[in-house]
Short mmCIF file of C-alpha atoms in Angstrom, two decimals:
data_model
loop_
_atom_site.label_atom_id
_atom_site.label_comp_id
_atom_site.label_asym_id
_atom_site.label_seq_id
_atom_site.Cartn_x
_atom_site.Cartn_y
_atom_site.Cartn_z
CA MET A 24 83.14 93.44 134.72
CA ALA A 25 86.55 94.50 136.00
CA LEU A 26 88.37 97.43 134.43
CA GLU A 27 91.45 95.24 133.85
CA LEU A 28 89.52 93.15 131.30
CA MET A 29 88.43 96.05 129.11
CA ALA A 30 91.72 96.62 127.27
CA PRO A 31 92.28 92.93 126.34
CA LEU A 32 88.66 92.69 125.18
CA MET A 33 89.02 95.80 123.00
CA PHE A 34 92.18 94.41 121.42
CA ALA A 35 90.56 91.01 120.84
CA GLY A 36 87.51 92.71 119.31
CA LEU A 37 89.76 94.65 116.97
CA ILE A 38 91.40 91.45 115.71
CA ILE A 39 88.00 89.78 115.19
CA VAL A 40 86.52 92.60 113.11
CA MET A 41 89.73 92.80 111.06
CA LEU A 42 89.53 89.08 110.24
CA MET A 43 85.84 89.46 109.34
CA GLY A 44 86.80 91.95 106.65
CA PHE A 45 84.91 95.03 107.79
CA PRO A 46 86.33 98.40 106.63
CA VAL A 47 89.08 99.35 109.04
CA ALA A 48 88.10 102.98 109.62
CA PHE A 49 84.49 102.24 110.52
CA SER A 50 85.43 99.15 112.54
CA LEU A 51 87.77 101.20 114.70
CA ALA A 52 85.25 103.98 115.23
CA GLY A 53 82.43 101.52 115.97
CA LEU A 54 84.50 99.55 118.47
CA GLY A 55 85.64 102.72 120.17
CA LEU A 56 82.15 104.16 120.55
CA GLY A 57 80.65 100.83 121.63
CA PHE A 58 83.24 100.14 124.30
CA GLY A 59 83.14 103.81 125.32
CA TYR A 60 79.40 103.65 125.96
CA PHE A 61 79.84 100.42 127.94
CA ALA A 62 82.72 101.91 129.98
CA VAL A 63 80.61 104.95 130.89
CA SER A 64 77.70 102.71 131.92
CA GLN A 65 80.03 100.71 134.17
CA GLY A 66 81.54 103.83 135.70
CA PHE A 67 85.06 103.19 134.40
CA PHE A 68 85.32 106.85 133.36
CA PRO A 69 82.83 109.75 133.41
CA GLU A 70 80.79 110.95 130.45
CA ALA A 71 82.88 114.12 130.32
CA PHE A 72 85.87 112.01 129.22
CA MET A 73 84.17 111.36 125.86
CA GLY A 74 83.92 115.13 125.45
CA ASN A 75 87.59 115.04 124.47
CA LEU A 76 86.65 113.22 121.28
CA PRO A 77 85.45 116.22 119.21
CA LEU A 78 88.53 118.19 120.22
CA LYS A 79 90.80 115.31 119.20
CA LEU A 80 89.08 114.85 115.83
CA PHE A 81 89.20 118.58 115.13
CA GLY A 82 92.90 118.55 115.96
CA ILE A 83 93.44 115.87 113.31
CA VAL A 84 91.63 117.61 110.47
CA SER A 85 93.35 120.90 111.32
CA ASN A 86 96.85 119.36 111.41
CA GLU A 87 98.86 121.13 108.72
CA LEU A 88 101.46 118.35 108.62
CA LEU A 89 98.92 115.98 107.11
CA LEU A 90 98.60 118.32 104.11
CA ALA A 91 101.87 116.79 102.93
CA ILE A 92 100.05 113.53 102.20
CA PRO A 93 97.87 114.81 99.29
CA PHE A 94 100.80 116.79 97.87
CA PHE A 95 103.15 113.79 97.81
CA THR A 96 100.37 111.52 96.55
CA PHE A 97 99.58 113.91 93.70
CA MET A 98 103.28 114.16 92.83
CA GLY A 99 103.58 110.37 92.62
CA ALA A 100 100.38 110.04 90.60
CA VAL A 101 101.59 112.58 88.02
CA LEU A 102 105.07 111.06 87.75
CA GLU A 103 103.52 107.62 87.31
CA ARG A 104 101.97 108.80 84.04
CA CYS A 105 104.42 111.39 82.70
CA GLY A 106 107.00 109.07 81.11
CA LEU A 107 109.86 109.71 83.54
CA ALA A 108 110.12 106.03 84.52
CA GLU A 109 110.38 105.02 80.86
CA ASP A 110 113.27 107.43 80.26
CA LEU A 111 115.07 106.29 83.40
CA LEU A 112 114.70 102.58 82.67
CA GLU A 113 115.59 102.90 79.00
CA GLY A 114 118.76 104.90 79.66
CA THR A 115 120.02 102.82 82.62
CA GLY A 116 119.02 99.57 80.89
CA GLN A 117 121.13 100.48 77.88
CA LEU A 118 123.96 101.56 80.20
CA PHE A 119 124.12 98.31 82.23
CA GLY A 120 122.64 95.93 79.67
CA GLY A 121 125.97 94.65 78.35
CA VAL A 122 126.86 92.80 81.57
CA PRO A 123 125.14 89.81 83.20
CA GLY A 124 122.41 91.08 85.49
CA GLY A 125 122.54 94.50 83.85
CA LEU A 126 118.79 94.87 83.65
CA GLY A 127 118.53 93.88 87.32
CA PHE A 128 121.03 96.58 88.27
CA ALA A 129 119.07 99.09 86.19
CA VAL A 130 115.75 98.17 87.85
CA ILE A 131 117.23 98.54 91.35
CA VAL A 132 118.84 101.91 90.59
CA VAL A 133 115.71 103.23 88.91
CA GLY A 134 113.57 101.92 91.79
CA ALA A 135 115.68 103.93 94.24
CA VAL A 136 115.47 107.08 92.11
CA LEU A 137 111.73 106.71 91.60
CA GLY A 138 111.35 106.15 95.33
CA ALA A 139 113.04 109.48 95.98
CA ILE A 140 110.66 111.37 93.71
CA THR A 141 107.34 109.53 93.80
CA GLY A 142 106.99 108.21 97.36
CA THR A 143 104.40 105.60 96.29
CA VAL A 144 105.01 101.87 95.90
CA ALA A 145 102.21 101.31 93.41
CA ALA A 146 103.61 103.84 90.94
CA SER A 147 107.10 102.31 91.05
CA VAL A 148 106.04 98.66 90.79
CA ILE A 149 103.52 99.26 88.01
CA ALA A 150 105.82 101.50 85.96
CA MET A 151 108.83 99.18 86.20
CA GLY A 152 106.72 96.09 85.68
CA VAL A 153 105.14 97.39 82.48
CA ILE A 154 108.47 98.54 81.05
CA SER A 155 111.10 96.09 82.26
CA LEU A 156 109.24 92.78 82.71
CA PRO A 157 108.67 92.24 78.95
CA VAL A 158 112.32 93.08 78.19
CA MET A 159 113.62 90.73 80.88
CA MET A 160 111.39 87.86 79.78
CA ARG A 161 112.21 88.44 76.11
CA TYR A 162 115.96 88.16 76.65
CA GLY A 163 115.93 85.06 78.84
CA TYR A 164 115.84 86.32 82.43
CA ASP A 165 114.63 83.84 85.04
CA ALA A 166 110.97 84.61 85.78
CA ARG A 167 111.42 84.35 89.56
CA TYR A 168 114.38 86.71 89.62
CA ALA A 169 112.69 89.16 87.24
CA THR A 170 109.46 89.40 89.22
CA GLY A 171 111.31 89.48 92.54
CA VAL A 172 113.65 92.32 91.62
CA ILE A 173 110.81 94.42 90.19
CA ALA A 174 108.62 94.01 93.28
CA ALA A 175 111.51 94.53 95.74
CA SER A 176 112.81 97.61 93.95
CA GLY A 177 109.34 99.11 94.07
CA THR A 178 109.09 98.59 97.83
CA ILE A 179 112.27 100.63 98.42
CA THR A 180 109.95 103.56 97.77
CA GLN A 181 108.35 103.06 101.18
CA LEU A 182 111.66 103.63 102.96
CA ILE A 183 113.36 106.26 100.79
CA PRO A 184 112.27 109.85 101.53
CA PRO A 185 109.78 111.39 100.76
CA SER A 186 107.88 108.27 101.80
CA LEU A 187 104.29 108.79 102.91
CA VAL A 188 104.81 106.21 105.65
CA LEU A 189 107.55 108.35 107.21
CA VAL A 190 105.21 111.36 107.22
CA VAL A 191 102.52 109.38 109.03
CA LEU A 192 105.00 107.87 111.50
CA ALA A 193 106.43 111.31 112.26
CA ASP A 194 102.94 112.55 113.10
CA GLN A 195 102.12 109.54 115.29
CA LEU A 196 105.47 109.58 117.13
CA GLY A 197 105.55 113.35 117.64
CA ARG A 198 108.82 113.79 115.76
CA SER A 199 109.64 116.10 112.86
CA VAL A 200 109.34 114.83 109.31
CA GLY A 201 112.83 116.13 108.57
CA ASP A 202 114.33 113.95 111.32
CA MET A 203 112.46 110.90 110.06
CA TYR A 204 113.71 111.54 106.52
CA LEU A 205 117.30 112.01 107.73
CA GLY A 206 117.08 108.84 109.80
CA ALA A 207 115.85 106.83 106.80
CA ILE A 208 118.79 107.81 104.56
CA GLY A 209 121.19 105.21 105.98
CA PRO A 210 118.81 102.19 105.91
CA SER A 211 117.55 103.07 102.42
CA LEU A 212 121.11 103.22 101.07
CA MET A 213 121.94 99.93 102.77
CA GLN A 214 118.80 98.30 101.36
CA THR A 215 119.75 99.38 97.85
CA ALA A 216 123.31 98.11 98.37
CA ILE A 217 122.06 94.72 99.64
CA PHE A 218 119.86 94.32 96.56
CA LEU A 219 122.76 95.24 94.26
CA LEU A 220 125.09 92.76 95.99
CA PHE A 221 122.51 89.99 95.66
CA THR A 222 122.14 90.71 91.95
CA LEU A 223 125.93 90.66 91.60
CA ALA A 224 126.04 87.27 93.36
CA VAL A 225 123.36 85.91 91.02
CA ALA A 226 125.28 87.23 88.00
CA VAL A 227 128.45 85.44 89.18
CA LEU A 228 126.93 82.19 90.42
CA ARG A 229 123.95 81.81 88.05
CA PRO A 230 124.74 83.91 84.95
CA GLN A 231 122.22 81.91 82.90
CA TRP A 232 119.44 83.45 85.02
CA VAL A 233 120.46 87.01 84.16
CA PRO A 234 122.06 87.03 80.69
CA PRO A 235 123.42 90.26 79.17
CA LEU A 236 121.50 91.96 76.41
CA PRO A 237 122.60 90.96 72.90
CA PRO A 238 124.42 93.65 70.85
CA GLU A 239 121.39 94.25 68.62
CA ALA A 240 119.31 95.18 71.69
CA ARG A 241 121.81 97.84 72.80
CA THR A 242 121.00 100.49 70.22
CA LEU A 243 122.46 103.47 72.09
CA ARG A 244 126.19 104.06 72.43
CA GLY A 245 128.58 106.91 73.07
CA ALA A 246 127.16 110.42 73.20
CA ALA A 247 123.62 109.24 72.43
CA LEU A 248 123.69 106.90 75.43
CA ILE A 249 125.04 109.60 77.75
CA LYS A 250 122.40 112.03 76.53
CA ARG A 251 119.65 109.48 77.15
CA VAL A 252 120.87 108.74 80.68
CA LEU A 253 121.18 112.43 81.54
CA TRP A 254 117.73 113.14 80.11
CA GLY A 255 116.30 110.67 82.59
CA MET A 256 118.52 111.53 85.57
CA LEU A 257 118.90 115.32 85.59
CA PRO A 258 115.19 116.20 85.91
CA SER A 259 114.93 113.60 88.67
CA ILE A 260 117.87 115.11 90.56
CA VAL A 261 116.32 118.58 90.28
CA LEU A 262 113.01 117.30 91.63
CA ILE A 263 114.76 115.46 94.48
CA PHE A 264 116.46 118.72 95.48
CA LEU A 265 113.16 120.59 95.33
CA VAL A 266 111.54 118.10 97.68
CA LEU A 267 114.31 116.92 100.00
CA GLY A 268 116.93 119.65 99.64
CA THR A 269 114.57 122.44 100.65
CA LEU A 270 113.30 120.33 103.55
CA PHE A 271 116.71 119.35 104.93
CA THR A 272 118.11 122.87 104.62
CA GLY A 273 115.12 124.32 106.46
CA ILE A 274 113.96 126.43 103.52
CA ALA A 275 110.58 124.70 103.37
CA THR A 276 108.29 122.83 105.75
CA PRO A 277 107.16 119.29 104.81
CA THR A 278 103.91 120.67 103.43
CA GLU A 279 105.71 123.32 101.39
CA ALA A 280 108.22 120.72 100.14
CA GLY A 281 105.31 118.54 99.04
CA ALA A 282 103.75 121.48 97.20
CA LEU A 283 107.08 122.13 95.45
CA GLY A 284 107.22 118.46 94.51
CA ALA A 285 103.71 118.53 93.07
CA LEU A 286 104.57 121.63 91.04
CA GLY A 287 107.80 120.00 89.86
CA ALA A 288 105.93 116.85 88.82
CA VAL A 289 103.54 118.92 86.69
CA ALA A 290 106.55 120.70 85.13
CA LEU A 291 108.20 117.34 84.35
CA ALA A 292 105.00 116.10 82.74
CA GLY A 293 105.03 119.19 80.54
CA LEU A 294 108.72 118.66 79.78
CA HIS A 295 107.95 115.15 78.56
CA ARG A 296 105.00 116.51 76.54
CA ARG A 297 102.47 114.37 78.38
CA LEU A 298 100.71 117.02 80.42
CA SER A 299 96.98 116.94 79.71
CA LEU A 300 93.69 117.49 81.44
CA GLN A 301 93.11 113.75 81.53
CA LEU A 302 96.43 113.17 83.31
CA LEU A 303 95.66 115.86 85.89
CA TRP A 304 92.15 114.51 86.42
CA GLN A 305 93.44 110.95 86.97
CA ALA A 306 96.12 112.22 89.36
CA MET A 307 93.60 114.28 91.36
CA ASP A 308 91.16 111.36 91.50
CA SER A 309 93.89 109.07 92.86
CA THR A 310 94.98 111.73 95.34
CA VAL A 311 91.47 112.26 96.71
CA ARG A 312 90.92 108.53 97.16
CA VAL A 313 94.21 107.94 99.01
CA THR A 314 93.84 111.04 101.17
CA ALA A 315 90.24 110.22 102.13
CA MET A 316 91.27 106.66 103.05
CA VAL A 317 94.13 107.89 105.24
CA ILE A 318 92.05 110.54 107.03
CA PHE A 319 89.14 108.18 107.73
CA ILE A 320 91.50 105.53 109.12
CA LEU A 321 93.14 108.19 111.29
CA LEU A 322 89.78 109.44 112.59
CA GLY A 323 88.60 105.91 113.38
CA SER A 324 91.86 105.00 115.11
CA SER A 325 91.64 108.19 117.19
CA VAL A 326 88.20 107.17 118.51
CA PHE A 327 89.51 103.71 119.35
CA SER A 328 92.73 104.96 121.00
CA LEU A 329 90.89 107.53 123.16
CA VAL A 330 88.64 104.88 124.70
CA PHE A 331 91.54 102.41 124.90
CA GLN A 332 93.52 104.90 126.97
CA GLY A 333 90.46 105.66 129.08
CA VAL A 334 90.27 102.02 130.19
CA ASP A 335 94.03 101.99 130.96
CA GLY A 336 94.94 100.16 127.78
CA ASN A 337 98.27 101.97 127.66
CA VAL A 338 99.08 100.59 131.13
CA TRP A 339 98.15 97.08 129.97
CA ILE A 340 100.40 97.35 126.92
CA GLU A 341 103.23 98.74 129.04
CA HIS A 342 103.02 95.89 131.54
CA LEU A 343 102.83 93.41 128.67
CA LEU A 344 105.94 94.64 126.85
CA ALA A 345 108.13 96.55 129.28
CA ASP A 346 109.23 93.47 131.23
CA LEU A 347 110.30 91.38 128.23
CA PRO A 348 113.71 89.69 128.63
CA GLY A 349 116.56 91.45 126.88
CA GLY A 350 115.57 95.00 127.76
CA PRO A 351 115.19 97.43 124.83
CA ILE A 352 116.65 94.93 122.31
CA GLY A 353 114.23 92.23 123.43
CA PHE A 354 111.37 94.71 123.16
CA LEU A 355 112.40 95.69 119.61
CA ILE A 356 112.74 92.06 118.50
CA ALA A 357 109.32 91.14 119.91
CA VAL A 358 107.65 94.21 118.40
CA ASN A 359 109.16 93.59 114.97
CA ILE A 360 108.07 89.94 114.98
CA PHE A 361 104.57 91.08 115.92
CA VAL A 362 104.48 93.78 113.22
CA PHE A 363 105.86 91.36 110.61
CA PHE A 364 102.99 88.92 111.13
CA LEU A 365 100.45 91.71 111.53
CA ALA A 366 101.46 93.00 108.10
CA PHE A 367 99.97 89.83 106.57
CA PHE A 368 96.52 91.29 107.27
CA LEU A 369 96.93 95.07 107.65
CA ASP A 370 98.53 97.63 105.37
CA PHE A 371 101.10 100.14 106.56
CA PHE A 372 98.60 102.96 107.20
CA GLU A 373 96.51 100.77 109.46
CA ILE A 374 99.58 99.57 111.39
CA ALA A 375 100.86 103.13 111.75
CA PHE A 376 97.57 104.47 113.07
CA ILE A 377 96.54 101.54 115.27
CA ILE A 378 99.69 99.88 116.61
CA VAL A 379 102.30 102.65 116.72
CA PRO A 380 100.42 104.88 119.23
CA LEU A 381 100.22 101.87 121.57
CA LEU A 382 103.91 100.99 121.29
CA ALA A 383 105.49 104.46 121.25
CA PRO A 384 105.02 105.22 125.01
CA VAL A 385 106.63 101.91 125.97
CA ALA A 386 109.55 102.54 123.61
CA GLN A 387 110.06 106.01 125.03
CA LYS A 388 109.98 104.70 128.60
CA LEU A 389 112.68 102.17 127.69
CA GLY A 390 114.90 105.00 126.44
CA ILE A 391 114.59 104.11 122.74
CA ASP A 392 115.03 106.99 120.32
CA LEU A 393 111.65 107.41 118.64
CA VAL A 394 113.17 108.36 115.28
CA TRP A 395 115.16 105.12 115.35
CA PHE A 396 112.00 103.27 116.42
CA GLY A 397 109.93 104.81 113.61
CA VAL A 398 112.49 104.10 110.88
CA LEU A 399 112.87 100.54 112.16
CA LEU A 400 109.11 99.99 111.91
CA CYS A 401 109.17 101.48 108.41
CA VAL A 402 111.90 99.03 107.39
CA ASN A 403 109.82 96.20 108.80
CA MET A 404 106.57 97.34 107.22
CA GLN A 405 108.09 97.37 103.75
CA THR A 406 108.03 93.57 104.00
CA SER A 407 104.23 93.85 104.09
CA PHE A 408 104.39 94.67 100.39
CA MET A 409 106.50 91.61 99.61
CA HIS A 410 105.65 88.56 101.68
CA PRO A 411 103.21 86.11 100.07
CA PRO A 412 100.35 85.75 99.73
CA PHE A 413 99.06 89.20 100.77
CA GLY A 414 101.86 91.52 99.60
CA PHE A 415 100.43 94.49 97.71
CA ALA A 416 103.48 94.71 95.45
CA LEU A 417 102.83 91.12 94.40
CA PHE A 418 99.21 91.99 93.61
CA TYR A 419 100.34 94.93 91.49
CA LEU A 420 102.88 92.75 89.70
CA ARG A 421 100.32 90.00 89.14
CA GLY A 422 98.06 92.49 87.38
CA VAL A 423 100.95 93.90 85.34
CA ALA A 424 102.08 90.43 84.24
CA ASP A 425 98.57 89.54 83.09
CA GLN A 426 98.24 92.83 81.22
CA VAL A 427 101.55 92.58 79.34
CA HIS A 428 100.75 88.97 78.42
CA LYS A 429 97.31 89.99 77.17
CA ASN A 430 98.87 92.73 75.05
CA GLY A 431 101.36 90.28 73.55
CA ALA A 432 104.46 91.85 75.13
CA ILE A 433 105.36 88.44 76.59
CA THR A 434 104.39 85.15 74.97
CA LYS A 435 104.40 82.96 78.08
CA PRO A 436 102.26 83.90 81.10
CA VAL A 437 103.98 84.37 84.43
CA ALA A 438 102.69 81.92 87.04
CA SER A 439 101.65 83.17 90.47
CA ARG A 440 103.91 80.50 91.97
CA ASP A 441 106.92 82.11 90.30
CA ILE A 442 105.94 85.53 91.63
CA TYR A 443 105.58 84.24 95.20
CA LEU A 444 108.75 82.13 95.19
CA GLY A 445 110.66 84.94 93.50
CA ALA A 446 109.71 87.29 96.34
CA MET A 447 111.07 85.10 99.13
CA PRO A 448 114.82 85.92 98.82
CA TRP A 449 114.04 89.63 98.75
CA VAL A 450 111.88 89.36 101.87
CA GLY A 451 114.85 87.67 103.54
CA MET A 452 117.10 90.58 102.55
CA GLN A 453 114.61 93.05 103.98
CA LEU A 454 114.61 91.12 107.26
CA VAL A 455 118.41 91.23 107.27
CA LEU A 456 118.13 95.03 107.14
CA VAL A 457 115.68 94.92 110.08
CA ALA A 458 118.31 93.05 112.11
CA ILE A 459 121.04 95.51 111.09
CA VAL A 460 118.97 98.51 112.18
CA ILE A 461 118.09 96.85 115.52
CA PHE A 462 121.68 96.04 116.47
CA TRP A 463 123.26 99.09 114.83
CA PRO A 464 121.13 102.12 115.76
CA GLU A 465 123.81 104.48 114.44
CA SER A 466 122.68 103.50 110.94
CA VAL A 467 119.68 105.74 111.68
CA THR A 468 120.89 108.22 114.27
CA TYR A 469 124.20 109.04 112.52
CA TRP A 470 122.46 111.50 110.19
CA LEU A 471 120.59 113.28 112.95
CA ASP A 472 121.78 116.40 114.73
CA LYS A 473 123.46 115.41 117.95
CA GLU A 474 122.74 117.31 121.16
CA ALA A 475 125.79 118.56 123.01
CA GLN A 476 126.69 116.09 125.74
CA VAL A 477 128.43 117.41 128.87
CA ASN A 478 130.39 114.98 131.03
CA THR A 479 130.36 116.33 134.57
CA ASP A 480 133.49 114.31 135.43
CA ASP A 481 135.46 116.44 133.01
CA VAL A 482 134.31 119.74 134.51
CA HIS A 483 136.94 121.47 136.65
CA ILE A 484 136.34 124.62 138.69
CA GLU A 485 139.45 126.68 139.41
CA MET A 486 139.51 129.32 142.20
CA GLN A 487 142.17 131.99 142.49
CA ILE A 488 144.01 131.73 145.82
CA GLU A 489 146.02 134.65 147.22
CA ASP A 490 149.08 133.74 149.30
CA THR A 491 148.87 135.73 152.59
CA GLY A 492 151.77 133.99 154.28
CA SER A 493 149.47 132.06 156.59
CA SER A 494 146.66 129.72 155.75
CA ALA A 495 145.47 129.92 152.17
CA GLU A 496 141.95 131.18 152.01
CA PRO A 497 139.92 132.06 148.99
CA VAL A 498 139.83 135.75 148.31
CA MET A 499 136.32 136.96 147.83
CA PRO A 500 135.88 139.59 145.15
CA GLU A 501 135.21 143.10 146.34
CA VAL A 502 131.63 144.20 146.11
CA PRO A 503 131.35 147.69 144.66
CA ALA A 504 129.87 150.24 147.01
CA LEU A 505 126.38 151.41 146.29
CA PRO A 506 125.97 155.09 145.46
CA ASP A 507 125.09 157.42 148.31
CA THR A 508 121.38 157.88 148.60
CA GLU A 509 119.31 159.63 151.21
CA THR A 510 117.67 157.25 153.59
CA PRO A 511 114.00 158.08 154.11
CA PRO A 512 113.00 158.76 157.72
CA PRO A 513 111.36 155.88 159.49
CA VAL A 514 107.61 155.80 159.54
CA THR A 515 106.12 155.62 162.99
CA ALA A 516 102.60 154.90 163.99
CA PRO A 517 100.60 157.89 165.17
#
C-alpha cells in the first residue's frame, strides 16, 4: 500500500466508526493504534516514532490550562441549582412583561447573563425552560417562538465567555484563553442584538404570537420591582467580574479565574439559602463526568492525530484545502460548511479535538489569525445545539417540556414538530452571524491588543552635513582616543 493512501483511509475509517455509534474516545484511540501498527509494519515510519505517544499523553494530563474545565463546569453546575436563574427571570420578566414580546426579551437577556456566569448550555436551557416555558404558554405565546427563543438563548452560553468551548479551542490552537475570550466579546454581543431585533420584529409584525402579560400577572412595581431586578443582577455582575475581570486585567490565570468562579458560585448558593451537601454532591458528580469525558476524548484524539501526522495526513489536508478558490475567504467558507454538517453527528468537544488540529496549520499558512479562526468555529459550532434533529438544546428542551406538562405546569403538551420548526429561524440567525464574522474579521480582532506596525516607507534617516565650501561630505563623528596603556613586548620563539 502506498503512503499517500493512509491518510484518506484513516479519515474514512473515522467517519465509519462515528456512524456506527462507537464511543468517540475509544474509537479514536483504537483507530490510531491500529493504523500505527500497520504503518510500522509497512515501514512508513519507524517504531521509535510511536515512542512519542507516552510523552504526548503525559503532556495532556499535566496541562494546567485544562484545570479550568472542571472549575468552570463546577461553577455552572452549582449555579444551575442555586436559584439565580429564577431570580433573574422573575425580575426581568416583570420588568419587560408589559410590552409585546416582553418575556422573549427577558429570556434573551437572562440567557446572555447566565452564559457569562455558567458557561454551560445545558444549565441555561434547562433553567430557562423550567421557569419561562410554563409562563409563556400560560399567557398565549406561540409555542414555536417560545421554544425557539429558549433554546437559542441557551446556546449563547457557548459563545459568551467563560465558555468551555473557548478554553478547549485556545488549547488546541495554541492561543491564550484571554485572547479567545476577548475575541468572542464582539460576536456574542452581536448575537444577542440579532436575537433582540428578531423578537422586536415579531412583536411588531405578529403581536398575537407574543402578547404582553396581563396587569394581574405583573405583581411587582416601583421600588419592589427595582429591588427584585437588582437582587438578580448585582450578584451576577460581581461573579462576572470575579471570572472575567480578573482574567482580562491579568490578575488571575484562566485556572485561577475558574477557581474564583467556583468559589463565587458556592457563595451565591449560600446567599440564596440553597447551599447543601446534596447540591455540592450533584455538582461534583456532574463535574467529574464532564471532565472525564473531555479528557478521554482528548487522549483518544491525540493518539489518532499522532499517527495521522506520521503518515503525512497534515500534508494531505493542506493540499486538499490550501488551493481552494477564493483564498482565505474560500477556505473559511468551505471549512464552515463542513463543520456545520459535521455538527449533525459530533458534539463541540469532538469537533474541537478531532477537526481543529487538522485545520489550524492550513489556516495559519494562509495567514488567518488563529483567534479569529477559533471564534469563528465557536460561532459555527453553536448551531450544533440548535439544528434539528440532533441539536442537544432541542433534546434538553424536549425533556423540559415533557416534565412541565407531567407536573401540570402546562395543560397542552408541546409537540416535537413545534420545537424543531421553532428552532429554524434561530439557526438562520446564527448562520448570519457566521457570515458577518467571516467577512468582518474586525468584529473579533478589534478587542485584541494590536502589535505595533512599522511602515518602512515612512522611515527617514537624516545625516548631519557640514558645509566645507567644497563638496558636501558626511562628517564622521570623532572616535575618542583610548587611554595610554603599555604595550607588552612581542613574544618571539626561542
